[in-house]
Tab-separated table of C-alpha atoms in Angstrom:
chain	number	residue	atom	x	y	z
A	1	MET	CA	0.002	0.004	-0.001
A	2	VAL	CA	2.809	2.318	1.024
A	3	LEU	CA	4.709	1.277	-2.090
A	4	LYS	CA	1.682	1.822	-4.307
A	5	ARG	CA	1.590	5.453	-3.217
A	6	ALA	CA	5.305	5.780	-3.812
A	7	LEU	CA	4.955	4.480	-7.363
A	8	MET	CA	2.196	6.927	-8.304
A	9	PRO	CA	4.577	9.697	-9.523
A	10	VAL	CA	6.446	7.162	-11.686
A	11	ALA	CA	3.154	5.997	-13.211
A	12	LEU	CA	2.262	9.628	-13.903
A	13	LEU	CA	5.563	10.193	-15.694
A	14	VAL	CA	5.003	7.068	-17.811
A	15	TRP	CA	1.562	8.329	-18.747
A	16	LEU	CA	2.971	11.758	-19.644
A	17	ALA	CA	5.581	10.095	-21.856
A	18	ALA	CA	2.847	8.138	-23.621
A	19	CYS	CA	1.032	11.403	-24.355
A	20	GLU	CA	3.893	12.741	-26.471
A	21	PRO	CA	2.437	14.397	-29.573
A	22	PRO	CA	3.647	12.838	-32.845
A	23	GLY	CA	6.132	14.932	-34.836
A	24	SER	CA	6.591	18.660	-34.525
A	25	SER	CA	5.133	19.878	-37.742
A	26	ASP	CA	2.379	22.341	-38.366
A	27	GLU	CA	-1.210	21.215	-38.611
A	28	PRO	CA	-1.157	19.072	-41.727
A	29	GLY	CA	-4.863	19.174	-42.515
A	30	SER	CA	-5.635	16.528	-45.107
A	31	SER	CA	-2.114	16.641	-46.584
A	32	PRO	CA	0.155	13.670	-45.975
A	33	LEU	CA	3.056	16.127	-45.646
A	34	ARG	CA	4.454	17.362	-42.368
A	35	GLY	CA	5.192	20.747	-43.916
A	36	SER	CA	2.456	23.257	-44.735
A	37	ILE	CA	1.335	23.564	-48.346
A	38	ILE	CA	1.112	27.262	-49.121
A	39	GLU	CA	0.424	27.101	-52.826
A	40	THR	CA	-0.540	24.407	-55.284
A	41	GLY	CA	-1.160	24.497	-59.014
A	42	GLY	CA	1.136	27.503	-59.449
A	43	GLU	CA	4.246	27.995	-61.531
A	44	ARG	CA	7.910	27.405	-60.760
A	45	PRO	CA	9.382	30.557	-59.121
A	46	ARG	CA	11.218	32.831	-61.561
A	47	PHE	CA	14.215	34.783	-60.377
A	48	THR	CA	17.852	35.186	-61.198
A	49	LEU	CA	20.645	35.985	-58.743
A	50	SER	CA	24.434	35.472	-58.768
A	51	ASP	CA	25.928	32.172	-57.657
A	52	THR	CA	29.178	31.802	-55.718
A	53	ASP	CA	31.162	31.793	-58.966
A	54	GLY	CA	29.657	35.159	-59.808
A	55	GLN	CA	27.574	33.672	-62.622
A	56	PRO	CA	23.865	34.416	-63.114
A	57	TYR	CA	21.715	31.596	-61.733
A	58	SER	CA	18.201	31.326	-63.101
A	59	PHE	CA	16.217	29.352	-60.553
A	60	GLU	CA	13.515	28.426	-63.036
A	61	ASP	CA	15.990	26.920	-65.545
A	62	GLU	CA	18.505	25.387	-63.120
A	63	THR	CA	15.972	23.548	-60.977
A	64	GLU	CA	13.594	22.304	-63.677
A	65	GLY	CA	12.393	18.822	-62.753
A	66	LEU	CA	14.185	18.937	-59.427
A	67	LEU	CA	12.835	19.067	-55.894
A	68	SER	CA	14.215	22.389	-54.656
A	69	PHE	CA	14.574	23.867	-51.196
A	70	ILE	CA	14.940	27.617	-50.938
A	71	PHE	CA	16.210	29.228	-47.763
A	72	PHE	CA	17.017	32.846	-46.976
A	73	GLY	CA	19.729	33.270	-44.382
A	74	TYR	CA	23.291	34.373	-43.665
A	75	THR	CA	26.521	32.670	-42.748
A	76	ASN	CA	26.962	34.474	-39.425
A	77	CYS	CA	23.555	33.253	-38.261
A	78	PRO	CA	24.043	31.600	-34.853
A	79	ASP	CA	21.159	29.164	-34.900
A	80	VAL	CA	18.351	28.812	-37.474
A	81	CYS	CA	20.492	28.827	-40.647
A	82	PRO	CA	23.127	26.270	-39.583
A	83	ILE	CA	20.474	24.044	-38.020
A	84	HIS	CA	18.327	24.001	-41.201
A	85	MET	CA	21.353	23.477	-43.454
A	86	ALA	CA	22.848	20.716	-41.308
A	87	THR	CA	19.509	18.933	-41.049
A	88	LEU	CA	18.867	19.113	-44.778
A	89	ALA	CA	22.400	17.909	-45.557
A	90	SER	CA	22.017	14.996	-43.158
A	91	VAL	CA	18.641	13.848	-44.479
A	92	ILE	CA	19.426	14.367	-48.178
A	93	GLY	CA	22.702	12.524	-47.645
A	94	ARG	CA	20.703	9.433	-46.674
A	95	LEU	CA	18.730	9.299	-49.927
A	96	ASP	CA	19.879	6.886	-52.568
A	97	PRO	CA	22.211	8.531	-55.111
A	98	ALA	CA	19.560	8.729	-57.857
A	99	ASP	CA	17.125	10.606	-55.616
A	100	ARG	CA	19.905	12.722	-54.147
A	101	GLY	CA	20.658	13.984	-57.650
A	102	ARG	CA	17.034	15.128	-57.961
A	103	VAL	CA	17.250	17.463	-54.966
A	104	ARG	CA	18.686	20.977	-55.001
A	105	VAL	CA	19.199	23.204	-51.940
A	106	VAL	CA	19.398	26.905	-52.768
A	107	PHE	CA	20.630	29.189	-50.032
A	108	ILE	CA	20.025	32.890	-50.681
A	109	SER	CA	22.156	35.222	-48.596
A	110	THR	CA	20.401	38.051	-46.804
A	111	ASP	CA	23.755	39.558	-45.769
A	112	PRO	CA	25.589	40.433	-48.999
A	113	LEU	CA	28.079	42.659	-47.172
A	114	ARG	CA	29.662	39.868	-45.129
A	115	ASP	CA	28.653	36.900	-47.293
A	116	THR	CA	31.139	37.349	-50.097
A	117	PRO	CA	31.093	34.572	-52.725
A	118	ASP	CA	34.087	32.899	-51.050
A	119	VAL	CA	32.648	33.107	-47.530
A	120	LEU	CA	29.316	31.783	-48.727
A	121	ARG	CA	30.911	28.908	-50.656
A	122	ARG	CA	33.156	27.869	-47.771
A	123	TRP	CA	30.236	27.959	-45.334
A	124	LEU	CA	27.941	25.892	-47.584
A	125	ASP	CA	30.736	23.399	-48.227
A	126	THR	CA	30.795	22.586	-44.517
A	127	PHE	CA	27.281	21.151	-44.983
A	128	ASP	CA	27.272	19.884	-48.570
A	129	PRO	CA	29.382	21.032	-51.543
A	130	GLY	CA	26.304	20.514	-53.711
A	131	PHE	CA	24.339	23.273	-52.001
A	132	VAL	CA	23.880	26.335	-54.195
A	133	GLY	CA	24.652	29.766	-52.748
A	134	LEU	CA	23.067	32.857	-54.293
A	135	ARG	CA	23.728	36.546	-53.757
A	136	GLY	CA	22.210	39.840	-54.762
A	137	THR	CA	21.649	43.260	-53.279
A	138	VAL	CA	19.358	43.395	-50.261
A	139	ASP	CA	16.650	44.884	-52.473
A	140	GLU	CA	16.995	42.113	-55.068
A	141	VAL	CA	16.951	39.394	-52.431
A	142	ASN	CA	13.940	40.935	-50.672
A	143	ALA	CA	12.073	41.167	-53.963
A	144	VAL	CA	12.585	37.428	-54.429
A	145	ALA	CA	11.483	36.721	-50.846
A	146	GLU	CA	8.327	38.752	-51.277
A	147	SER	CA	7.531	37.044	-54.578
A	148	LEU	CA	7.671	33.745	-52.664
A	149	LEU	CA	5.354	35.158	-49.973
A	150	LEU	CA	8.174	35.122	-47.410
A	151	PRO	CA	9.026	38.105	-45.181
A	152	PRO	CA	11.895	40.303	-46.366
A	153	ALA	CA	15.239	40.396	-44.573
A	154	ALA	CA	15.880	43.128	-42.010
A	155	VAL	CA	19.533	44.157	-42.346
A	156	PRO	CA	20.642	46.736	-39.759
A	157	VAL	CA	22.222	49.921	-41.126
A	158	ASN	CA	25.612	51.103	-39.812
A	159	ALA	CA	25.774	48.237	-37.332
A	160	GLY	CA	29.537	47.685	-37.529
A	161	GLU	CA	30.868	44.183	-38.187
A	162	SER	CA	28.865	42.183	-35.708
A	163	TYR	CA	25.146	42.252	-36.259
A	164	ILE	CA	22.127	40.003	-36.511
A	165	VAL	CA	20.041	39.881	-39.692
A	166	GLY	CA	16.332	39.251	-39.377
A	167	HIS	CA	15.130	36.793	-42.021
A	168	ALA	CA	12.461	34.212	-42.752
A	169	ALA	CA	12.995	31.110	-40.617
A	170	SER	CA	11.187	28.772	-43.013
A	171	VAL	CA	12.546	26.591	-45.767
A	172	LEU	CA	10.404	26.657	-48.892
A	173	ALA	CA	10.167	23.426	-50.873
A	174	VAL	CA	9.252	23.605	-54.559
A	175	THR	CA	8.104	20.260	-55.932
A	176	PRO	CA	9.738	18.833	-59.121
A	177	ASP	CA	6.746	19.806	-61.235
A	178	GLY	CA	7.156	23.336	-59.879
A	179	GLY	CA	3.486	23.598	-59.001
A	180	THR	CA	3.458	23.171	-55.242
A	181	ARG	CA	5.224	25.124	-52.528
A	182	VAL	CA	5.516	23.703	-49.059
A	183	LYS	CA	6.773	25.635	-46.057
A	184	TYR	CA	8.869	24.085	-43.293
A	185	GLY	CA	9.232	26.280	-40.250
A	186	PHE	CA	12.027	26.281	-37.711
A	187	GLY	CA	11.486	23.193	-35.551
A	188	THR	CA	11.207	20.832	-38.511
A	189	ARG	CA	13.142	17.758	-37.436
A	190	HIS	CA	15.182	15.129	-39.249
A	191	GLU	CA	12.334	12.659	-39.030
A	192	ASP	CA	9.903	15.197	-40.557
A	193	TRP	CA	12.200	15.791	-43.517
A	194	ALA	CA	12.842	12.083	-43.873
A	195	ALA	CA	9.095	11.422	-43.984
A	196	ASP	CA	8.378	14.200	-46.512
A	197	LEU	CA	11.328	13.890	-48.905
A	198	PRO	CA	10.088	10.757	-50.738
A	199	LEU	CA	6.602	12.253	-51.002
A	200	LEU	CA	7.905	15.578	-52.302
A	201	LEU	CA	10.066	13.847	-54.895
A	202	GLN	CA	6.980	12.230	-56.386
A	203	TRP	CA	4.588	15.104	-55.795
A	204	LYS	CA	2.209	16.118	-58.546
A	205	ALA	CA	0.248	19.338	-58.149
A	206	GLN	CA	-3.511	18.839	-57.873
A	207	VAL	CA	-4.644	21.170	-60.630
A	208	PRO	CA	-8.413	21.784	-60.309
B	1	MET	CA	19.440	35.126	-14.720
B	2	GLN	CA	18.335	31.502	-14.355
B	3	TRP	CA	18.074	29.695	-11.014
B	4	TRP	CA	18.334	26.207	-12.568
B	5	CYS	CA	19.861	25.034	-15.861
B	6	SER	CA	17.245	24.619	-18.600
B	7	ALA	CA	17.202	24.859	-22.381
B	8	GLN	CA	18.330	28.175	-23.883
B	9	GLY	CA	17.855	29.393	-27.399
B	10	GLN	CA	21.194	31.176	-27.319
B	11	PRO	CA	24.380	29.947	-28.981
B	12	TRP	CA	26.766	28.375	-26.502
B	13	ASP	CA	29.695	30.371	-25.212
B	14	TRP	CA	32.095	29.738	-22.360
B	15	THR	CA	30.959	32.749	-20.312
B	16	TRP	CA	30.302	31.610	-16.755
B	17	GLN	CA	26.676	31.755	-15.595
B	18	PRO	CA	25.489	31.653	-11.965
B	19	TYR	CA	22.705	29.217	-11.020
B	20	VAL	CA	21.564	30.315	-7.593
B	21	GLY	CA	19.063	27.461	-7.169
B	22	VAL	CA	21.854	24.907	-7.594
B	23	TRP	CA	24.016	26.635	-4.980
B	24	LEU	CA	21.084	26.770	-2.556
B	25	PHE	CA	20.309	23.096	-3.129
B	26	VAL	CA	23.928	22.047	-2.554
B	27	ALA	CA	24.249	24.349	0.503
B	28	LEU	CA	21.070	22.867	2.027
B	29	ILE	CA	22.381	19.299	1.646
B	30	ALA	CA	25.761	20.323	3.082
B	31	ALA	CA	24.111	22.044	6.066
B	32	GLY	CA	21.886	18.989	6.628
B	33	TYR	CA	24.929	16.741	6.583
B	34	VAL	CA	26.869	18.873	9.055
B	35	ALA	CA	23.848	18.797	11.401
B	36	LEU	CA	23.596	15.011	11.004
B	37	ARG	CA	27.300	14.541	11.803
B	38	ARG	CA	26.983	16.665	14.932
B	39	ARG	CA	23.939	14.751	16.111
B	40	TYR	CA	25.316	11.306	15.252
B	41	PRO	CA	29.097	11.412	15.696
B	42	PRO	CA	30.944	8.212	14.750
B	43	THR	CA	31.098	5.728	17.618
B	44	GLU	CA	34.689	4.808	16.801
B	45	PRO	CA	37.082	7.056	14.895
B	46	ASP	CA	37.970	4.488	12.218
B	47	ASN	CA	34.825	2.403	11.815
B	48	GLY	CA	34.258	3.641	8.279
B	49	ASP	CA	31.716	6.022	9.604
B	50	GLY	CA	34.188	8.735	10.509
B	51	ARG	CA	36.602	10.449	8.134
B	52	ARG	CA	36.108	7.960	5.356
B	53	GLY	CA	32.320	8.444	5.529
B	54	ALA	CA	32.724	12.213	5.418
B	55	ALA	CA	35.067	11.861	2.446
B	56	TYR	CA	32.480	9.744	0.604
B	57	PHE	CA	29.725	12.229	1.294
B	58	VAL	CA	31.748	15.314	0.370
B	59	THR	CA	32.947	13.664	-2.861
B	60	GLY	CA	29.387	12.701	-3.724
B	61	LEU	CA	28.123	16.201	-3.012
B	62	LEU	CA	30.875	17.816	-5.085
B	63	LEU	CA	30.056	15.507	-8.007
B	64	LEU	CA	26.369	16.348	-7.646
B	65	TRP	CA	27.239	20.027	-7.705
B	66	ALA	CA	29.421	19.573	-10.785
B	67	ALA	CA	26.573	17.746	-12.530
B	68	LEU	CA	24.009	20.449	-11.866
B	69	ASP	CA	25.991	23.680	-12.179
B	70	TRP	CA	27.749	25.492	-15.019
B	71	PRO	CA	29.205	24.326	-17.385
B	72	LEU	CA	28.012	20.712	-17.330
B	73	GLY	CA	24.484	21.556	-16.203
B	74	ALA	CA	24.088	24.230	-18.856
B	75	LEU	CA	25.532	22.065	-21.628
B	76	GLY	CA	23.362	19.108	-20.644
B	77	ALA	CA	20.193	21.141	-20.370
B	78	SER	CA	20.473	22.799	-23.738
B	79	TYR	CA	23.167	21.692	-26.126
B	80	LEU	CA	24.572	18.173	-25.801
B	81	ALA	CA	22.906	14.842	-25.091
B	82	SER	CA	26.343	13.502	-24.127
B	83	ALA	CA	26.608	16.162	-21.404
B	84	HIS	CA	23.051	15.291	-20.318
B	85	VAL	CA	23.869	11.607	-19.765
B	86	THR	CA	27.131	12.543	-18.012
B	87	GLN	CA	25.016	14.656	-15.667
B	88	PHE	CA	22.764	11.669	-15.103
B	89	LEU	CA	25.662	9.352	-14.327
B	90	LEU	CA	26.974	11.806	-11.760
B	91	ALA	CA	23.701	13.005	-10.213
B	92	GLY	CA	21.659	9.847	-10.625
B	93	ILE	CA	24.169	7.064	-9.981
B	94	ILE	CA	27.569	8.041	-8.568
B	95	ALA	CA	26.675	10.879	-6.189
B	96	PRO	CA	23.681	9.156	-4.491
B	97	GLY	CA	25.788	6.048	-3.810
B	98	LEU	CA	28.686	8.003	-2.337
B	99	MET	CA	26.413	10.226	-0.271
B	100	LEU	CA	24.504	7.246	1.097
B	101	LEU	CA	27.807	5.649	2.084
B	102	GLY	CA	28.741	8.810	3.971
B	103	ILE	CA	25.638	9.076	6.167
B	104	PRO	CA	26.521	8.266	9.782
B	105	ARG	CA	25.304	4.793	10.644
B	106	GLY	CA	23.712	6.123	13.834
B	107	ALA	CA	21.403	8.333	11.797
B	108	PHE	CA	19.642	5.263	10.389
B	109	GLY	CA	18.411	4.514	13.936
B	110	VAL	CA	15.786	7.207	13.387
B	111	ILE	CA	14.092	4.918	10.850
B	112	GLU	CA	13.894	2.071	13.339
B	113	ARG	CA	12.154	4.249	15.856
B	114	ARG	CA	9.404	5.184	13.361
B	115	PRO	CA	7.419	2.053	12.389
B	116	THR	CA	5.495	3.705	9.509
B	117	LEU	CA	8.648	5.079	7.955
B	118	HIS	CA	10.386	1.743	8.470
B	119	ALA	CA	7.523	-0.112	6.750
B	120	PHE	CA	7.503	2.378	3.896
B	121	LEU	CA	11.245	2.090	3.332
B	122	ALA	CA	11.126	-1.705	3.718
B	123	ASP	CA	8.652	-1.827	0.823
B	124	LEU	CA	10.208	0.897	-1.303
B	125	THR	CA	13.821	-0.205	-1.007
B	126	HIS	CA	13.242	-3.950	-1.319
B	127	PRO	CA	15.574	-4.973	-4.158
B	128	VAL	CA	12.739	-5.813	-6.590
B	129	PRO	CA	10.841	-2.485	-6.283
B	130	ALA	CA	14.164	-0.629	-6.084
B	131	PHE	CA	15.296	-2.271	-9.314
B	132	LEU	CA	11.981	-1.464	-11.006
B	133	ILE	CA	11.816	2.124	-9.736
B	134	PHE	CA	15.384	2.846	-10.818
B	135	ASN	CA	14.971	1.341	-14.261
B	136	VAL	CA	11.518	2.747	-14.946
B	137	GLY	CA	12.728	6.121	-13.621
B	138	MET	CA	15.844	5.939	-15.787
B	139	THR	CA	13.762	5.061	-18.841
B	140	VAL	CA	11.055	7.663	-18.267
B	141	THR	CA	13.446	10.492	-17.423
B	142	HIS	CA	15.346	9.841	-20.664
B	143	TRP	CA	12.271	9.374	-22.849
B	144	PRO	CA	12.460	11.938	-25.679
B	145	GLY	CA	9.035	13.527	-25.030
B	146	VAL	CA	9.743	13.821	-21.297
B	147	VAL	CA	13.245	15.256	-21.776
B	148	ASP	CA	12.062	17.796	-24.374
B	149	ALA	CA	9.146	18.912	-22.209
B	150	ALA	CA	11.165	19.045	-18.985
B	151	MET	CA	14.233	20.801	-20.376
B	152	ALA	CA	12.126	23.644	-21.748
B	153	THR	CA	11.560	25.124	-18.286
B	154	GLN	CA	13.648	25.519	-15.155
B	155	ALA	CA	10.952	23.847	-13.047
B	156	GLY	CA	10.896	20.900	-15.447
B	157	ALA	CA	14.676	20.571	-15.477
B	158	PHE	CA	14.715	20.784	-11.675
B	159	THR	CA	12.063	18.027	-11.427
B	160	LEU	CA	14.051	15.781	-13.758
B	161	ASP	CA	17.265	16.301	-11.764
B	162	MET	CA	15.498	15.588	-8.481
B	163	ALA	CA	13.937	12.437	-9.989
B	164	TRP	CA	17.426	11.246	-10.918
B	165	VAL	CA	18.785	11.796	-7.417
B	166	LEU	CA	15.771	10.104	-5.818
B	167	CYS	CA	15.940	7.087	-8.158
B	168	GLY	CA	19.675	6.827	-7.464
B	169	VAL	CA	19.131	6.802	-3.706
B	170	ILE	CA	16.436	4.113	-4.026
B	171	PHE	CA	18.738	2.043	-6.249
B	172	TRP	CA	21.643	2.050	-3.791
B	173	TRP	CA	19.580	1.805	-0.594
B	174	PRO	CA	19.243	-2.022	-0.442
B	175	LEU	CA	22.985	-2.360	-1.056
B	176	LEU	CA	24.379	0.358	1.198
B	177	ALA	CA	21.901	1.307	3.909
B	178	PRO	CA	21.908	-0.833	7.070
B	179	ILE	CA	18.186	-0.274	7.724
B	180	PRO	CA	15.813	-1.903	6.932
B	181	ALA	CA	18.050	-4.931	7.539
B	182	ARG	CA	17.931	-7.484	4.743
B	183	PRO	CA	19.715	-10.622	5.902
B	184	GLY	CA	18.238	-12.549	2.942
B	185	PHE	CA	19.936	-10.238	0.447
B	186	HIS	CA	23.061	-12.357	0.131
B	187	PRO	CA	26.212	-10.750	-1.367
B	188	LEU	CA	25.829	-13.005	-4.407
B	189	LEU	CA	22.330	-11.622	-4.939
B	190	LYS	CA	23.710	-8.107	-4.528
B	191	ILE	CA	26.305	-8.839	-7.200
B	192	GLY	CA	23.529	-10.200	-9.405
B	193	TYR	CA	21.468	-7.045	-8.811
B	194	LEU	CA	24.408	-4.890	-9.901
B	195	ALA	CA	25.388	-7.100	-12.813
B	196	PHE	CA	21.845	-7.133	-14.192
B	197	ASN	CA	21.739	-3.341	-14.008
B	198	GLY	CA	25.104	-3.201	-15.700
B	199	ILE	CA	24.200	-5.294	-18.705
B	200	LEU	CA	20.612	-4.117	-19.184
B	201	ILE	CA	20.084	-1.798	-22.165
B	202	ARG	CA	17.099	0.463	-21.439
B	203	PRO	CA	14.965	1.526	-24.414
B	204	PRO	CA	16.078	5.187	-24.552
B	205	PHE	CA	19.737	4.216	-24.604
B	206	ALA	CA	19.140	1.703	-27.357
B	207	MET	CA	17.354	4.498	-29.240
B	208	MET	CA	20.309	6.827	-28.659
B	209	LEU	CA	22.737	4.277	-30.014
B	210	PHE	CA	20.817	2.881	-32.938
B	211	SER	CA	18.360	5.573	-34.044
B	212	GLU	CA	18.844	6.856	-37.541
B	213	TYR	CA	18.006	10.420	-36.529
B	214	PRO	CA	18.309	12.516	-33.379
B	215	ILE	CA	15.602	11.568	-30.872
B	216	TYR	CA	15.715	14.694	-28.662
B	217	ALA	CA	14.321	17.908	-30.181
B	218	THR	CA	16.129	19.852	-27.424
B	219	TYR	CA	19.560	18.948	-28.789
B	220	GLU	CA	18.593	18.570	-32.438
B	221	LEU	CA	17.243	22.123	-32.637
B	222	ALA	CA	19.762	23.735	-30.304
B	223	PRO	CA	22.254	26.241	-31.702
B	224	PRO	CA	25.063	24.036	-33.056
B	225	PHE	CA	27.859	23.071	-30.678
B	226	PRO	CA	31.245	23.240	-32.434
B	227	GLY	CA	32.820	19.968	-33.473
B	228	THR	CA	29.827	17.665	-33.357
B	229	SER	CA	26.427	16.994	-34.899
B	230	PRO	CA	23.238	16.128	-33.007
B	231	LEU	CA	23.347	12.517	-34.222
B	232	HIS	CA	27.000	11.920	-33.361
B	233	ASP	CA	26.510	13.570	-29.992
B	234	GLN	CA	23.509	11.334	-29.333
B	235	GLN	CA	25.444	8.195	-30.254
B	236	LEU	CA	28.273	9.296	-27.959
B	237	ALA	CA	25.674	9.810	-25.210
B	238	GLY	CA	24.360	6.267	-25.642
B	239	ALA	CA	27.891	4.838	-25.581
B	240	ILE	CA	28.896	6.847	-22.482
B	241	MET	CA	25.769	5.687	-20.696
B	242	LYS	CA	26.288	2.018	-21.527
B	243	VAL	CA	30.027	1.854	-20.845
B	244	VAL	CA	30.117	4.004	-17.709
B	245	THR	CA	27.041	2.392	-16.133
B	246	ALA	CA	28.536	-1.071	-16.677
B	247	TRP	CA	31.847	0.132	-15.210
B	248	ILE	CA	30.185	1.617	-12.089
B	249	MET	CA	28.177	-1.541	-11.504
B	250	GLY	CA	31.306	-3.633	-12.039
B	251	VAL	CA	33.306	-1.629	-9.485
B	252	ALA	CA	30.462	-1.811	-6.948
B	253	ALA	CA	30.072	-5.567	-7.502
B	254	PHE	CA	33.834	-6.055	-7.013
B	255	MET	CA	33.726	-4.118	-3.721
B	256	ILE	CA	30.807	-6.165	-2.462
B	257	PHE	CA	32.619	-9.365	-3.427
B	258	ARG	CA	35.779	-8.223	-1.634
B	259	GLU	CA	33.801	-7.267	1.467
B	260	TRP	CA	32.027	-10.630	1.436
B	261	ARG	CA	35.309	-12.553	1.145
B	262	ARG	CA	36.815	-10.502	3.972
B	263	ALA	CA	33.802	-11.129	6.227
B	264	ASP	CA	33.985	-14.853	5.392
B	265	SER	CA	37.698	-14.971	6.202
B	266	LEU	CA	37.112	-13.293	9.557
B	267	LEU	CA	34.333	-15.761	10.309
B	268	GLU	CA	36.558	-18.714	9.423
B	269	GLU	CA	39.391	-17.368	11.568
B	270	GLY	CA	36.972	-16.922	14.475
B	271	SER	CA	35.681	-20.504	14.130
B	272	ALA	CA	39.226	-21.878	13.927
B	273	ALA	CA	40.213	-20.000	17.072
B	274	ARG	CA	37.196	-21.343	18.960
B	275	GLU	CA	37.905	-24.956	17.884
B	276	ARG	CA	41.638	-24.783	18.747
B	277	PRO	CA	42.445	-26.915	21.851
B	278	VAL	CA	43.560	-24.903	24.861
């Protein structure tokens, strides 16, 4: 009897553990995806920025038929950017080589002052040398963000060398057919990506 | 300022942080121990209850402090699963055992004089419930959903740390505390109790070692810690837990075996002396 009372808190903890909510994604609605579909039946995004070799990179042409992930961030970011990039690199790295070749990660710098082509390339290489790094002026980059319905970057003016850049924390996935955009907020975990990647690779937009 | 180490959204740096709640907790235990030593001084200076006992207790308390305070507490609460399991090994296994060894034997007389408390402890610290409580406690307090929920707040992190200490005390009690007396708990059974705990792989530790992806959101989504990835850190945590737990149980089993052999030798010598013709 005495022992039964003593074990009550343990039983409560077991029950709490059993109540763990599955995954950490947004409300999926009727979609099988863990990310949130923000547009379907649309067209592949069209924009051109400079890559880390200084060459123009047309997103529409370069990612045709590929599952693409677009992320706006900066290399001095202390948390969200490296976490998203490391997670994507880890999960994409586990795909079989054929599928891996059908995925493109496009990182668009929101800090053109500090993210020179070399800095950007070196930083991306620490995650995956296949990741694409794009640059433009803050206005050009913000125009692209707004066209994708993402908030523009907030770059502080005259902030010296050490400053924080406000930027969208979500990764935007564009399906291979270009017709569906899915948003993955900060907090998307390895297991969420691993569950969605095969679905996104085969995704066909539901055109009404 | 935080009073207890819990998850932070900030990138890690090596700037020292004070955790007043940890200091208060350690100071309270130390004050309680000093009071206990004054009230129950050792009956003989070298009966293991004197300086050696104090050394055990102080070492245990210092290890508990190291587990809960900066930097290990902060790293384990927010950034590294490997630091989190190291904290557990110190606060939930090593420190409770050492501190229990250091309690003056006379202090256990209090339990004998209180029948309800004695009955409660007799039930709670029987080897079977103690084994179950420790292992269920160890499993639950390392379950991903529980860790992620608890580490998010200082109160949650505090509760988890206290659960570790409590489970550790319950685990060691049947082996180290003289009361309630357990004459049926033979040294070989004690060694078996320790060996079984040493070889057992609890579900969360198997998950840490063999999971394809990080299991704890706390460490997976923490600002990156230089030189490691969440998955590698998690695998290291599982390995540390398995190897160090087995090592601790092995050392404790060896000490019990040695003590048993010594007691047996003394008994044999005593019998031989009695049988010797005068």
